[in-house]
Amino acid sequence: MPLEIEDQELLEGFLTETTELLEKLDDDLVTLEKSSGDPDLLNRIFRSIHTVKGASSFLGFELLVKVTHKTEDVLNRLRKGELTVTPEIMDVILEAVDLVKVLVNDIKSGDILEREIDGTIEKLIPLLSTSVVETPPAGPASPEGSTDANKPVNAKGKKKKSEKVEPVPSVTEVDVSDVAVSAESQLVPPQLATQSPVKETIPPAVPAKQPAKAIESKGGEDLSDNTTVRVDVKRLDDLMNQVGELVLERNRMIQLNSNYQGEISLDSFPEDFSKLTKRLNFVTSELQMQVLKMRMIPVEKVFKKFPRIVRNLARDLGKEVDLQLMGEETELDRSVVDEIGDPLIHLIRNAMDHGLETPEERLASGKPRCGNLLLAAAHEGNQIIISIKDDGKGLDPEKIGRKALEKGLITEEQLAGMMTREILDLIFLPGFSTKEKASDLSGRGVGMDVVRTNIKKLNGIIDIKSELGKGSEFILKLPLTLAIIQSLLVEVEGEIYSIPLSAVLETLRVEQKEFHSIGGKEMLKLREIVLPLVRLERVFSVKRKGEGDGSCYVVVVGVGEKRVGLIVTRLLGQQEVAIKSLGKYLANLTGIAGSTILGDGSVALIVDPVSLVEGNEAGSPGR
Amino acid sequence: MGNALTIHRDQSNKEDVSGELIQLVSFKLDEEEYGVDVLKVREIIRMPSITRVPNTPHYVEGVINLRGKVIPIMSIRRRFGLSEVENDKSTRIMVMDVDGELMGFIVDSVSEVIRIAQHEIQPPPPVATSGIDQECMSGVINQPERLLILLDLEKMSSKEDRKMLSNLSI
């Protein structure tokens, strides 16, 4: 059914608001589960759902109204204290929220489909109907029991969960577990089995049913819309100010030029001109900062999806995980934010699946049963650092090496020559997996490859720190923005190239005769390490302009732990450059990441250090 | 009678359609004259300084800065295997829209914009002149005083080239 809404503006407003509310909702719900009974939080959640319901009923989205209405009812009961938050109830509520997202997405795409919503609604209904039979004094036992009655299979797991619930005097913990057991065995309304004062019991109006069809979990995940930007009015005003300044400087420039043409005040021209240049420089760099700031969004946008993901994964895997987020307010360019979501999900999955142990294993190795997962973001110079740290079992280099051998990803000799760090890097190879069998969670050997490819695409690097038995940490270093980078301009036999400064470790001036040759490759002894060298002129087949004076410059670039020295003729200096794409036709050239325009209007190519470092490794520097 | 009249009118209609005028930009390579559809040409510029791009096919001359946009430049001479000449005052770059992206082509000189009728375009002769790829040639225009070869430059940077490029970059 195509969407027919006359007031497009109204609809857009609804979509924006709803999307924002729903994004927040996931996070709030998971927090609620942890700190059950926080009335403020509960009220906020309730209000969000209520707002969505109100707006959708106004616009006539019936399916949406039905789902939100029932969800609201359940939340209302939680709010009134008639129900207590349990993982089971939360599962149902989250499922309902997912359904709402799917429905909102339908509206967004402009085509309302007939979605199957009864399954989810039927799950919500029992949570409502028990209210009829339940008396508030029965307290925590009732919701526990009632959900158990609906899902008898889960009943055994209850004991632990019910410990969290504040006991009401009349019901002890033992009673609660009794309820669970009796509910399991008899499948009668639990209130009958408890000693709690029950006046009247009416069987649930609607019998609980298994959902007809689960809603595809992926569908509701991403509602974020990146085609429009919300910018702080203050920032916009600042920008306007800066533009005003710029216009002023332009006028001065025109004035100066006409003075010069008319040969008026020629004496002061050099001084005026240099002043103008300085001011113009100042204004434009301010302007650049402002615009850059507008593109910045807090990394929270990505992070807030994770509590939900971690919660679900933990339940699927039977692990207990405490996720901590740090530095959510760290801002980075939206283009980067858009790209890091996927790699982070893979890394989190990886940490939860491979890193963290089950509660039993953890207890056995003397750790607290609940695993810790820390997701942190921070600025460091011109980079943003995102780290995913777990206190699980860490990476076992021996096992990784063995697996890589088994899968035929490396040879015996290669493995023998590898340092621990290099072995850890093997997990990023496509096809690598320590799992014997692929599950729906992991084991196909693509995840980490995706991580590395995406991070590389962002000009970022990824580092692994791991201590066997103590945990592992994945550190992503990403540029703040993709549009402008700091770069080192170098000259290679008359041609100018730009090397991203983030990859440059140091520069040296050396005599050619200091080079050594190992197996036909040039090397340089740099302090205690042997540095492989790459002649840029050879890689880029630049025509030589005759022999130099025997000395040249070496730019040491590093990608991860790998180091390579690039031989160039001259260093020209550091410059901030705007990255320009070379277009489709010249995409994917070896060693070239893009291009930029220099002060004189000519084009300089940007060197891709990653492909040079790896090209060197593959044993083919240059062609 | 009536029937005959209708038929006649039909024919004249057809005549009109095929007689639709199209505009071509004509340019020269060696002594031969070529033409491309004017609607594909974005602008014609003098030779700026070209930055060579390594590891590309020989006919990719490099890239230039076209008012803040970096666009690739190709030498038609090299692409067609013609002998190379020094660039001179009349050398021009024709910036064309190829599959939604801008691309520059170096030609010896650009002559004029001409109008011709659709029906004047004849299919290309089976044997191409001077090594020009048959597939780039979309027709010939035979006028009393000149012979114009109609080129389809989109074909010049077509699939195979792109494939070749992506192979190169492995």
mmCIF file of C-alpha atoms in Angstrom, chain A residues 495-497 538-543 580-592 595-598 601-605 623, chain B residues 49 51-57 59-60 62-65 67-70 72 74 99 101 103 156-157 161-162 165-166 168-170:
data_model
loop_
_atom_site.group_PDB
_atom_site.id
_atom_site.type_symbol
_atom_site.label_atom_id
_atom_site.label_comp_id
_atom_site.label_asym_id
_atom_site.label_seq_id
_atom_site.Cartn_x
_atom_site.Cartn_y
_atom_site.Cartn_z
ATOM 1 C CA GLU A 495 57.684 14.930 -9.331
ATOM 2 C CA ILE A 496 55.859 15.936 -6.172
ATOM 3 C CA TYR A 497 54.114 13.367 -4.034
ATOM 4 C CA ARG A 538 60.982 2.731 -9.179
ATOM 5 C CA VAL A 539 57.505 2.018 -7.826
ATOM 6 C CA PHE A 540 56.146 5.005 -9.705
ATOM 7 C CA SER A 541 58.492 4.519 -12.692
ATOM 8 C CA VAL A 542 59.701 8.087 -12.632
ATOM 9 C CA LYS A 543 62.334 8.963 -15.223
ATOM 10 C CA LYS A 580 40.511 14.712 -4.024
ATOM 11 C CA SER A 581 39.343 11.517 -5.550
ATOM 12 C CA LEU A 582 40.918 10.426 -8.816
ATOM 13 C CA GLY A 583 37.537 9.301 -10.055
ATOM 14 C CA LYS A 584 36.258 5.918 -11.050
ATOM 15 C CA TYR A 585 38.546 5.555 -13.998
ATOM 16 C CA LEU A 586 41.774 5.791 -12.050
ATOM 17 C CA ALA A 587 40.579 4.182 -8.837
ATOM 18 C CA ASN A 588 42.599 1.367 -7.267
ATOM 19 C CA LEU A 589 46.054 2.254 -8.500
ATOM 20 C CA THR A 590 48.845 0.561 -6.601
ATOM 21 C CA GLY A 591 50.542 2.873 -4.189
ATOM 22 C CA ILE A 592 48.262 5.816 -4.899
ATOM 23 C CA SER A 595 45.304 13.271 -5.185
ATOM 24 C CA THR A 596 45.398 16.781 -3.918
ATOM 25 C CA ILE A 597 45.792 20.246 -5.335
ATOM 26 C CA LEU A 598 48.838 22.234 -4.341
ATOM 27 C CA GLY A 601 47.123 24.748 -8.687
ATOM 28 C CA SER A 602 48.962 21.669 -9.853
ATOM 29 C CA VAL A 603 47.914 18.194 -8.861
ATOM 30 C CA ALA A 604 50.028 16.053 -6.530
ATOM 31 C CA LEU A 605 49.345 12.399 -5.926
ATOM 32 C CA ARG A 623 56.970 -3.400 -11.143
ATOM 33 C CA SER B 49 50.398 21.292 -16.537
ATOM 34 C CA THR B 51 50.603 15.443 -13.410
ATOM 35 C CA ARG B 52 51.737 12.049 -14.544
ATOM 36 C CA VAL B 53 50.036 9.119 -12.823
ATOM 37 C CA PRO B 54 52.173 6.015 -12.456
ATOM 38 C CA ASN B 55 51.094 2.498 -13.297
ATOM 39 C CA THR B 56 48.475 3.458 -15.827
ATOM 40 C CA PRO B 57 48.106 2.522 -19.517
ATOM 41 C CA TYR B 59 47.679 6.577 -23.257
ATOM 42 C CA VAL B 60 46.665 7.982 -19.867
ATOM 43 C CA GLY B 62 47.898 12.016 -16.234
ATOM 44 C CA VAL B 63 45.565 14.199 -14.248
ATOM 45 C CA ILE B 64 44.851 17.918 -14.186
ATOM 46 C CA ASN B 65 43.173 20.315 -11.820
ATOM 47 C CA ARG B 67 38.866 24.306 -11.051
ATOM 48 C CA GLY B 68 39.251 22.135 -7.979
ATOM 49 C CA LYS B 69 38.279 18.865 -9.584
ATOM 50 C CA VAL B 70 40.916 16.332 -10.487
ATOM 51 C CA PRO B 72 42.114 12.171 -15.888
ATOM 52 C CA MET B 74 44.034 10.775 -22.197
ATOM 53 C CA ASP B 99 29.513 7.928 -18.034
ATOM 54 C CA GLU B 101 32.484 11.535 -14.963
ATOM 55 C CA MET B 103 37.549 13.121 -18.633
ATOM 56 C CA MET B 156 37.451 4.667 -25.677
ATOM 57 C CA SER B 157 37.394 4.330 -21.973
ATOM 58 C CA ASP B 161 40.095 -0.462 -20.485
ATOM 59 C CA ARG B 162 38.645 -0.399 -17.073
ATOM 60 C CA LEU B 165 43.205 -0.884 -15.307
ATOM 61 C CA SER B 166 41.849 -2.893 -12.465
ATOM 62 C CA LEU B 168 47.036 -3.460 -13.435
ATOM 63 C CA SER B 169 46.343 -2.379 -9.950
ATOM 64 C CA ILE B 170 46.419 -5.804 -8.356
#
